[in-house]
mmCIF file of C-alpha atoms in Angstrom:
data_model
loop_
_atom_site.group_PDB
_atom_site.id
_atom_site.type_symbol
_atom_site.label_atom_id
_atom_site.label_comp_id
_atom_site.label_asym_id
_atom_site.label_seq_id
_atom_site.Cartn_x
_atom_site.Cartn_y
_atom_site.Cartn_z
ATOM 1 C CA UNK V 1 21.176 -25.648 -227.038
ATOM 2 C CA UNK V 2 21.406 -22.337 -228.774
ATOM 3 C CA UNK V 3 18.423 -20.888 -226.927
ATOM 4 C CA UNK V 4 19.858 -21.993 -223.548
ATOM 5 C CA UNK V 5 23.162 -20.315 -224.341
ATOM 6 C CA UNK V 6 21.364 -17.097 -225.214
ATOM 7 C CA UNK V 7 19.411 -17.223 -221.969
ATOM 8 C CA UNK V 8 22.563 -17.855 -219.928
ATOM 9 C CA UNK V 9 24.369 -15.084 -221.770
ATOM 10 C CA UNK V 10 21.466 -12.750 -221.099
ATOM 11 C CA UNK V 11 21.583 -13.519 -217.386
ATOM 12 C CA UNK V 12 25.337 -12.949 -217.375
ATOM 13 C CA UNK V 13 25.146 -9.536 -218.981
ATOM 14 C CA UNK V 14 22.254 -8.565 -216.749
ATOM 15 C CA UNK V 15 24.506 -9.124 -213.738
ATOM 16 C CA UNK V 16 27.394 -7.024 -215.052
ATOM 17 C CA UNK V 17 27.936 -3.681 -213.260
ATOM 18 C CA UNK V 18 26.706 -0.668 -215.179
ATOM 19 C CA UNK V 19 27.156 3.042 -214.685
ATOM 20 C CA UNK V 20 24.280 5.252 -213.585
ATOM 21 C CA UNK V 21 24.437 8.927 -214.406
ATOM 22 C CA UNK V 22 25.226 10.853 -211.228
ATOM 23 C CA UNK V 23 22.587 13.303 -210.084
ATOM 24 C CA UNK V 24 23.234 16.880 -211.091
ATOM 25 C CA UNK V 25 23.925 18.677 -207.816
ATOM 26 C CA UNK V 26 25.187 21.908 -209.314
ATOM 27 C CA UNK V 27 23.742 25.115 -207.816
ATOM 28 C CA UNK V 28 20.822 26.933 -209.372
ATOM 29 C CA UNK V 29 22.278 28.806 -212.317
ATOM 30 C CA UNK V 30 25.840 29.894 -212.999
ATOM 31 C CA UNK V 31 26.956 32.421 -210.380
ATOM 32 C CA UNK V 32 23.565 31.955 -208.714
ATOM 33 C CA UNK V 33 21.712 33.410 -211.680
ATOM 34 C CA UNK V 34 19.776 31.741 -214.489
ATOM 35 C CA UNK V 35 19.236 33.205 -217.936
ATOM 36 C CA UNK V 36 15.660 31.964 -217.719
ATOM 37 C CA UNK V 37 13.226 34.396 -216.092
ATOM 38 C CA UNK V 38 10.091 32.294 -215.729
ATOM 39 C CA UNK V 39 10.947 29.499 -213.301
ATOM 40 C CA UNK V 40 7.969 27.914 -211.568
ATOM 41 C CA UNK V 41 8.220 28.320 -207.784
ATOM 42 C CA UNK V 42 5.632 26.721 -205.502
ATOM 43 C CA UNK V 43 5.065 25.540 -201.920
ATOM 44 C CA UNK V 44 7.472 28.146 -200.554
ATOM 45 C CA UNK V 45 8.064 27.621 -196.825
ATOM 46 C CA UNK V 46 10.516 28.592 -194.083
ATOM 47 C CA UNK V 47 12.767 26.267 -192.114
ATOM 48 C CA UNK V 48 16.001 26.441 -190.134
ATOM 49 C CA UNK V 49 18.134 23.314 -190.449
ATOM 50 C CA UNK V 50 21.788 22.369 -190.160
ATOM 51 C CA UNK V 51 22.858 20.821 -193.465
ATOM 52 C CA UNK V 52 25.811 19.758 -195.566
ATOM 53 C CA UNK V 53 26.148 19.315 -199.298
ATOM 54 C CA UNK V 54 27.679 16.335 -201.081
ATOM 55 C CA UNK V 55 31.162 17.790 -200.620
ATOM 56 C CA UNK V 56 30.658 18.068 -196.861
ATOM 57 C CA UNK V 57 30.335 21.850 -196.861
ATOM 58 C CA UNK V 58 28.297 23.133 -193.917
ATOM 59 C CA UNK V 59 25.178 25.076 -194.853
ATOM 60 C CA UNK V 60 22.065 26.317 -193.046
ATOM 61 C CA UNK V 61 18.756 25.744 -194.826
ATOM 62 C CA UNK V 62 16.315 28.671 -194.669
ATOM 63 C CA UNK V 63 13.665 27.768 -197.262
ATOM 64 C CA UNK V 64 12.174 24.700 -198.913
ATOM 65 C CA UNK V 65 10.157 24.945 -202.128
ATOM 66 C CA UNK V 66 9.326 23.355 -205.423
ATOM 67 C CA UNK V 67 11.456 24.718 -208.257
ATOM 68 C CA UNK V 68 10.039 23.330 -211.451
ATOM 69 C CA UNK V 69 9.985 19.568 -210.873
ATOM 70 C CA UNK V 70 12.620 19.604 -208.138
ATOM 71 C CA UNK V 71 12.181 20.028 -204.406
ATOM 72 C CA UNK V 72 14.834 22.609 -203.595
ATOM 73 C CA UNK V 73 16.264 24.581 -200.705
ATOM 74 C CA UNK V 74 17.700 28.059 -200.188
ATOM 75 C CA UNK V 75 20.807 27.683 -198.047
ATOM 76 C CA UNK V 76 23.375 30.035 -196.556
ATOM 77 C CA UNK V 77 27.044 29.379 -195.898
ATOM 78 C CA UNK V 78 27.310 30.314 -192.191
ATOM 79 C CA UNK V 79 30.811 31.730 -192.601
ATOM 80 C CA UNK V 80 30.787 33.514 -195.973
ATOM 81 C CA UNK V 81 27.102 34.594 -195.714
ATOM 82 C CA UNK V 82 26.602 33.636 -199.363
ATOM 83 C CA UNK V 83 23.401 31.870 -200.389
ATOM 84 C CA UNK V 84 22.888 29.004 -202.801
ATOM 85 C CA UNK V 85 19.920 27.038 -204.127
ATOM 86 C CA UNK V 86 20.347 23.259 -204.301
ATOM 87 C CA UNK V 87 18.076 20.311 -204.892
ATOM 88 C CA UNK V 88 16.909 18.790 -201.600
ATOM 89 C CA UNK V 89 18.236 15.416 -202.741
ATOM 90 C CA UNK V 90 21.741 16.921 -202.828
ATOM 91 C CA UNK V 91 21.879 18.000 -199.169
ATOM 92 C CA UNK V 92 21.661 16.185 -195.851
ATOM 93 C CA UNK V 93 19.935 18.075 -193.032
ATOM 94 C CA UNK V 94 19.279 17.703 -189.323
ATOM 95 C CA UNK V 95 17.942 19.815 -186.479
ATOM 96 C CA UNK V 96 19.916 22.989 -185.760
ATOM 97 C CA UNK V 97 22.178 22.802 -182.714
ATOM 98 C CA UNK V 98 22.796 25.939 -180.674
ATOM 99 C CA UNK V 99 26.558 25.511 -180.952
ATOM 100 C CA UNK V 100 26.449 25.390 -184.752
ATOM 101 C CA UNK V 101 24.419 28.572 -184.896
ATOM 102 C CA UNK V 102 26.158 30.553 -182.140
ATOM 103 C CA UNK V 103 29.677 29.800 -183.388
ATOM 104 C CA UNK V 104 28.974 30.999 -186.913
ATOM 105 C CA UNK V 105 29.572 34.379 -188.483
ATOM 106 C CA UNK V 106 25.984 34.276 -189.739
ATOM 107 C CA UNK V 107 24.648 33.623 -186.239
ATOM 108 C CA UNK V 108 26.526 36.615 -184.819
ATOM 109 C CA UNK V 109 25.193 39.041 -187.423
ATOM 110 C CA UNK V 110 21.656 37.648 -187.200
ATOM 111 C CA UNK V 111 21.689 38.114 -183.434
ATOM 112 C CA UNK V 112 23.022 41.658 -183.859
ATOM 113 C CA UNK V 113 20.224 42.439 -186.307
ATOM 114 C CA UNK V 114 17.567 41.135 -183.893
ATOM 115 C CA UNK V 115 18.930 42.780 -180.744
ATOM 116 C CA UNK V 116 17.543 45.855 -178.985
ATOM 117 C CA UNK V 117 17.019 48.744 -179.129
ATOM 118 C CA UNK V 118 14.470 48.725 -181.936
ATOM 119 C CA UNK V 119 14.545 52.195 -183.509
ATOM 120 C CA UNK V 120 11.703 53.163 -185.791
ATOM 121 C CA UNK V 121 14.160 53.965 -188.557
ATOM 122 C CA UNK V 122 17.440 52.378 -189.661
ATOM 123 C CA UNK V 123 17.342 49.277 -187.471
ATOM 124 C CA UNK V 124 19.559 46.290 -188.199
ATOM 125 C CA UNK V 125 23.091 46.278 -189.614
ATOM 126 C CA UNK V 126 24.232 49.708 -190.812
ATOM 127 C CA UNK V 127 28.003 49.236 -191.174
ATOM 128 C CA UNK V 128 30.784 46.695 -191.199
ATOM 129 C CA UNK V 129 33.105 45.768 -188.317
ATOM 130 C CA UNK V 130 35.022 48.649 -186.734
ATOM 131 C CA UNK V 131 38.288 47.436 -188.274
ATOM 132 C CA UNK V 132 36.882 47.305 -191.802
ATOM 133 C CA UNK V 133 38.579 49.572 -194.339
ATOM 134 C CA UNK V 134 36.188 48.777 -197.193
ATOM 135 C CA UNK V 135 32.820 50.229 -198.190
ATOM 136 C CA UNK V 136 29.805 48.435 -199.637
ATOM 137 C CA UNK V 137 27.578 50.040 -202.269
ATOM 138 C CA UNK V 138 23.873 49.200 -202.117
ATOM 139 C CA UNK V 139 21.383 50.451 -204.692
ATOM 140 C CA UNK V 140 17.656 50.526 -203.940
ATOM 141 C CA UNK V 141 15.323 49.693 -206.812
ATOM 142 C CA UNK V 142 12.027 51.004 -205.459
ATOM 143 C CA UNK V 143 8.910 51.210 -207.642
ATOM 144 C CA UNK V 144 9.397 53.986 -210.195
ATOM 145 C CA UNK V 145 7.935 55.453 -213.352
ATOM 146 C CA UNK V 146 11.420 56.345 -214.562
ATOM 147 C CA UNK V 147 13.125 52.974 -214.941
ATOM 148 C CA UNK V 148 16.819 52.525 -214.216
ATOM 149 C CA UNK V 149 19.603 54.992 -213.387
ATOM 150 C CA UNK V 150 21.815 53.853 -216.210
ATOM 151 C CA UNK V 151 24.617 56.353 -215.605
ATOM 152 C CA UNK V 152 25.191 54.980 -212.111
ATOM 153 C CA UNK V 153 25.450 51.405 -213.303
ATOM 154 C CA UNK V 154 27.595 52.450 -216.275
ATOM 155 C CA UNK V 155 30.065 54.071 -213.877
ATOM 156 C CA UNK V 156 30.274 50.854 -211.876
ATOM 157 C CA UNK V 157 30.968 48.981 -215.098
ATOM 158 C CA UNK V 158 33.794 51.413 -215.898
ATOM 159 C CA UNK V 159 35.375 50.703 -212.516
ATOM 160 C CA UNK V 160 34.943 46.992 -213.202
ATOM 161 C CA UNK V 161 36.960 47.338 -216.402
ATOM 162 C CA UNK V 162 39.604 49.462 -214.673
ATOM 163 C CA UNK V 163 40.042 46.952 -211.850
ATOM 164 C CA UNK V 164 39.676 43.825 -213.963
ATOM 165 C CA UNK V 165 36.917 42.254 -211.898
ATOM 166 C CA UNK V 166 33.186 42.498 -211.372
ATOM 167 C CA UNK V 167 32.169 45.486 -209.290
ATOM 168 C CA UNK V 168 30.630 44.327 -205.969
ATOM 169 C CA UNK V 169 27.203 45.853 -205.439
ATOM 170 C CA UNK V 170 24.096 45.065 -203.429
ATOM 171 C CA UNK V 171 20.934 45.534 -205.485
ATOM 172 C CA UNK V 172 17.911 46.010 -203.208
ATOM 173 C CA UNK V 173 15.133 44.817 -205.485
ATOM 174 C CA UNK V 174 11.389 45.298 -205.152
ATOM 175 C CA UNK V 175 9.012 42.916 -206.860
ATOM 176 C CA UNK V 176 7.131 45.918 -208.269
ATOM 177 C CA UNK V 177 10.220 47.294 -210.064
ATOM 178 C CA UNK V 178 11.192 43.837 -211.317
ATOM 179 C CA UNK V 179 7.766 43.337 -212.856
ATOM 180 C CA UNK V 180 7.637 46.852 -214.328
ATOM 181 C CA UNK V 181 11.044 46.676 -216.035
ATOM 182 C CA UNK V 182 11.752 43.064 -217.036
ATOM 183 C CA UNK V 183 14.243 44.055 -219.752
ATOM 184 C CA UNK V 184 16.282 46.181 -217.365
ATOM 185 C CA UNK V 185 16.207 43.350 -214.840
ATOM 186 C CA UNK V 186 17.526 40.945 -217.476
ATOM 187 C CA UNK V 187 20.227 43.508 -218.275
ATOM 188 C CA UNK V 188 21.314 43.435 -214.623
ATOM 189 C CA UNK V 189 21.391 39.637 -214.681
ATOM 190 C CA UNK V 190 23.513 39.736 -217.832
ATOM 191 C CA UNK V 191 26.116 41.956 -216.149
ATOM 192 C CA UNK V 192 26.409 39.343 -213.422
ATOM 193 C CA UNK V 193 26.664 36.462 -215.882
ATOM 194 C CA UNK V 194 29.382 38.351 -217.746
ATOM 195 C CA UNK V 195 31.190 39.000 -214.438
ATOM 196 C CA UNK V 196 31.016 42.751 -214.895
ATOM 197 C CA UNK V 197 28.930 43.226 -211.750
ATOM 198 C CA UNK V 198 29.148 41.026 -208.649
ATOM 199 C CA UNK V 199 25.580 41.385 -207.396
ATOM 200 C CA UNK V 200 24.171 40.484 -203.996
ATOM 201 C CA UNK V 201 20.370 40.463 -204.384
ATOM 202 C CA UNK V 202 18.805 42.226 -201.393
ATOM 203 C CA UNK V 203 15.071 41.875 -200.742
ATOM 204 C CA UNK V 204 13.447 45.329 -200.648
ATOM 205 C CA UNK V 205 9.794 44.185 -200.321
ATOM 206 C CA UNK V 206 7.122 43.507 -202.910
ATOM 207 C CA UNK V 207 5.194 46.777 -203.134
ATOM 208 C CA UNK V 208 7.286 49.289 -201.138
ATOM 209 C CA UNK V 209 4.146 51.110 -199.935
ATOM 210 C CA UNK V 210 4.417 54.826 -199.227
ATOM 211 C CA UNK V 211 1.691 57.266 -198.198
ATOM 212 C CA UNK V 212 2.501 60.937 -198.538
ATOM 213 C CA UNK V 213 2.040 63.098 -195.422
ATOM 214 C CA UNK V 214 1.609 60.054 -193.164
ATOM 215 C CA UNK V 215 3.733 59.595 -190.050
ATOM 216 C CA UNK V 216 6.450 56.945 -190.129
ATOM 217 C CA UNK V 217 4.539 54.939 -187.524
ATOM 218 C CA UNK V 218 1.769 54.417 -190.105
ATOM 219 C CA UNK V 219 3.784 54.364 -193.289
ATOM 220 C CA UNK V 220 5.844 52.061 -195.510
ATOM 221 C CA UNK V 221 5.525 48.476 -194.198
ATOM 222 C CA UNK V 222 3.839 49.831 -191.054
ATOM 223 C CA UNK V 223 0.887 50.965 -193.162
ATOM 224 C CA UNK V 224 -2.486 49.419 -192.261
ATOM 225 C CA UNK V 225 -3.353 46.172 -194.006
ATOM 226 C CA UNK V 226 0.203 45.152 -194.944
ATOM 227 C CA UNK V 227 0.799 41.411 -195.397
ATOM 228 C CA UNK V 228 4.367 41.181 -194.128
ATOM 229 C CA UNK V 229 4.824 37.593 -195.271
ATOM 230 C CA UNK V 230 3.887 38.428 -198.862
ATOM 231 C CA UNK V 231 6.097 41.510 -198.822
ATOM 232 C CA UNK V 232 9.126 39.474 -197.731
ATOM 233 C CA UNK V 233 8.704 35.811 -198.638
ATOM 234 C CA UNK V 234 6.644 36.601 -201.726
ATOM 235 C CA UNK V 235 9.482 38.741 -203.049
ATOM 236 C CA UNK V 236 12.028 36.002 -202.390
ATOM 237 C CA UNK V 237 9.951 33.560 -204.415
ATOM 238 C CA UNK V 238 9.577 36.152 -207.193
ATOM 239 C CA UNK V 239 13.338 36.698 -207.340
ATOM 240 C CA UNK V 240 13.947 32.961 -207.644
ATOM 241 C CA UNK V 241 11.264 32.732 -210.305
ATOM 242 C CA UNK V 242 13.017 35.542 -212.189
ATOM 243 C CA UNK V 243 16.248 33.556 -212.112
ATOM 244 C CA UNK V 244 18.337 34.942 -209.247
ATOM 245 C CA UNK V 245 19.318 33.727 -205.790
ATOM 246 C CA UNK V 246 18.136 36.031 -202.977
ATOM 247 C CA UNK V 247 20.555 36.860 -200.178
ATOM 248 C CA UNK V 248 19.985 36.802 -196.411
ATOM 249 C CA UNK V 249 19.483 40.588 -196.367
ATOM 250 C CA UNK V 250 16.241 42.551 -196.248
ATOM 251 C CA UNK V 251 16.098 46.326 -196.528
ATOM 252 C CA UNK V 252 12.962 47.917 -195.136
ATOM 253 C CA UNK V 253 11.351 50.556 -197.380
ATOM 254 C CA UNK V 254 12.231 53.959 -195.956
ATOM 255 C CA UNK V 255 14.368 51.999 -193.449
ATOM 256 C CA UNK V 256 11.212 52.013 -191.295
ATOM 257 C CA UNK V 257 10.384 48.963 -189.169
ATOM 258 C CA UNK V 258 8.912 47.764 -185.879
ATOM 259 C CA UNK V 259 10.273 45.487 -183.184
ATOM 260 C CA UNK V 260 7.801 42.796 -184.208
ATOM 261 C CA UNK V 261 8.892 42.947 -187.840
ATOM 262 C CA UNK V 262 12.588 42.815 -186.967
ATOM 263 C CA UNK V 263 12.043 39.722 -184.813
ATOM 264 C CA UNK V 264 9.845 38.058 -187.433
ATOM 265 C CA UNK V 265 12.481 38.749 -190.053
ATOM 266 C CA UNK V 266 15.117 37.147 -187.834
ATOM 267 C CA UNK V 267 12.943 34.099 -187.259
ATOM 268 C CA UNK V 268 12.878 33.696 -191.027
ATOM 269 C CA UNK V 269 16.686 33.819 -191.014
ATOM 270 C CA UNK V 270 16.972 37.278 -192.570
ATOM 271 C CA UNK V 271 19.180 40.184 -191.516
ATOM 272 C CA UNK V 272 17.791 43.720 -191.604
ATOM 273 C CA UNK V 273 20.136 45.949 -193.589
ATOM 274 C CA UNK V 274 20.199 49.676 -192.978
ATOM 275 C CA UNK V 275 22.862 52.232 -193.882
ATOM 276 C CA UNK V 276 25.117 54.798 -192.241
ATOM 277 C CA UNK V 277 25.729 56.568 -195.562
ATOM 278 C CA UNK V 278 22.443 57.436 -197.268
ATOM 279 C CA UNK V 279 24.146 59.998 -199.448
ATOM 280 C CA UNK V 280 21.067 61.987 -200.461
ATOM 281 C CA UNK V 281 20.377 62.657 -196.768
ATOM 282 C CA UNK V 282 23.801 64.210 -196.267
ATOM 283 C CA UNK V 283 25.419 61.187 -194.625
ATOM 284 C CA UNK V 284 29.070 60.755 -195.570
ATOM 285 C CA UNK V 285 30.707 57.470 -196.493
ATOM 286 C CA UNK V 286 33.738 56.338 -194.525
ATOM 287 C CA UNK V 287 35.628 53.121 -193.886
ATOM 288 C CA UNK V 288 33.171 50.322 -193.165
ATOM 289 C CA UNK V 289 30.156 52.202 -194.523
ATOM 290 C CA UNK V 290 27.101 50.681 -196.149
ATOM 291 C CA UNK V 291 26.362 53.269 -198.853
ATOM 292 C CA UNK V 292 22.727 53.711 -199.892
ATOM 293 C CA UNK V 293 21.697 55.289 -203.175
ATOM 294 C CA UNK V 294 18.739 54.756 -205.504
ATOM 295 C CA UNK V 295 19.015 53.320 -208.978
ATOM 296 C CA UNK V 296 15.504 54.095 -210.222
ATOM 297 C CA UNK V 297 15.992 57.810 -211.121
ATOM 298 C CA UNK V 298 13.838 58.851 -208.162
ATOM 299 C CA UNK V 299 16.732 60.393 -206.249
ATOM 300 C CA UNK V 300 19.014 62.278 -208.687
ATOM 301 C CA UNK V 301 20.767 64.173 -205.877
ATOM 302 C CA UNK V 302 21.979 60.901 -204.412
ATOM 303 C CA UNK V 303 23.190 59.740 -207.803
ATOM 304 C CA UNK V 304 25.274 62.881 -208.303
ATOM 305 C CA UNK V 305 26.705 62.698 -204.797
ATOM 306 C CA UNK V 306 27.722 59.096 -205.408
ATOM 307 C CA UNK V 307 29.321 59.875 -208.770
ATOM 308 C CA UNK V 308 31.222 62.773 -207.195
ATOM 309 C CA UNK V 309 32.330 60.512 -204.352
ATOM 310 C CA UNK V 310 33.622 57.975 -206.855
ATOM 311 C CA UNK V 311 35.500 60.611 -208.887
ATOM 312 C CA UNK V 312 37.142 62.125 -205.820
ATOM 313 C CA UNK V 313 37.939 58.924 -203.940
ATOM 314 C CA UNK V 314 38.306 56.133 -206.500
ATOM 315 C CA UNK V 315 42.015 55.572 -205.907
ATOM 316 C CA UNK V 316 41.514 55.340 -202.148
ATOM 317 C CA UNK V 317 38.365 53.202 -201.982
ATOM 318 C CA UNK V 318 38.387 49.514 -201.147
ATOM 319 C CA UNK V 319 35.127 48.235 -202.621
ATOM 320 C CA UNK V 320 33.436 45.191 -201.089
ATOM 321 C CA UNK V 321 30.148 43.381 -201.397
ATOM 322 C CA UNK V 322 27.900 43.494 -198.351
ATOM 323 C CA UNK V 323 28.750 39.852 -197.619
ATOM 324 C CA UNK V 324 32.481 40.538 -197.871
ATOM 325 C CA UNK V 325 32.130 43.579 -195.610
ATOM 326 C CA UNK V 326 30.524 41.513 -192.868
ATOM 327 C CA UNK V 327 32.755 38.450 -192.972
ATOM 328 C CA UNK V 328 34.690 38.247 -189.729
ATOM 329 C CA UNK V 329 38.171 36.654 -189.644
#
């Protein structure tokens, strides 16, 4: 009798409902950045799908890859232009419909980036909407033997303290600089984690090739033998491996590109980002400008011009991230 009761009791408890831990569907890293800098990224591939997360938020999927043990996707919010990395099991995706793409802020800017004419230099998006009163600061981190322009970043941190919020800045990162200065890269990540800088990570190629005394038509990423996929997609994967979430923006080295490259970039879901205020070239910032300076100590004149601009205009400047600058009402 006792054994039968135990068996019956066992069957009873086996049928009771029990709680299963919900899957962790939080984005990759706090604020899109992980303290870890050695994530394993594999099987990196492109796609273009219409998705939604578990909260029903609409997202477009641009990449699918293995992140550690998890199949993951790089997705963009089609209205805010912000990217996020989520586990594939946490999103539902279907084929992209023309209406979803064409009616989105992202779709409009991507089409603008891919449209003709195709100038050799400074193609893509170079400024915000005509009605924009803000400016976006972008800092190129090209390969360098000199490291980081600390005084530029320190000035941004001062403004952050003065305004009580993280300073919005686009950091155009090359894989070569990232690998040469891992401690400085971690320092940049830390400023984001501490909400002192609000960083949009712009892809600036892997190697940033440059050949002195060569024409633009045969220089930078137009140099012979360039593997465009490795320069672009390889850098994205490297950024994720280093613990940050890449944006939808790509800045061509030297701002030099071809029609074919612009269209390929667009087919990968990326927007070419130029500038109408490369300060070291004498271009002046104004409302709606995308400011370009270098943060690798290779262009000290641009650094000084930027610092002077900040000192003379700080009270009048509305700072914005590149995503904020391009968001249409």
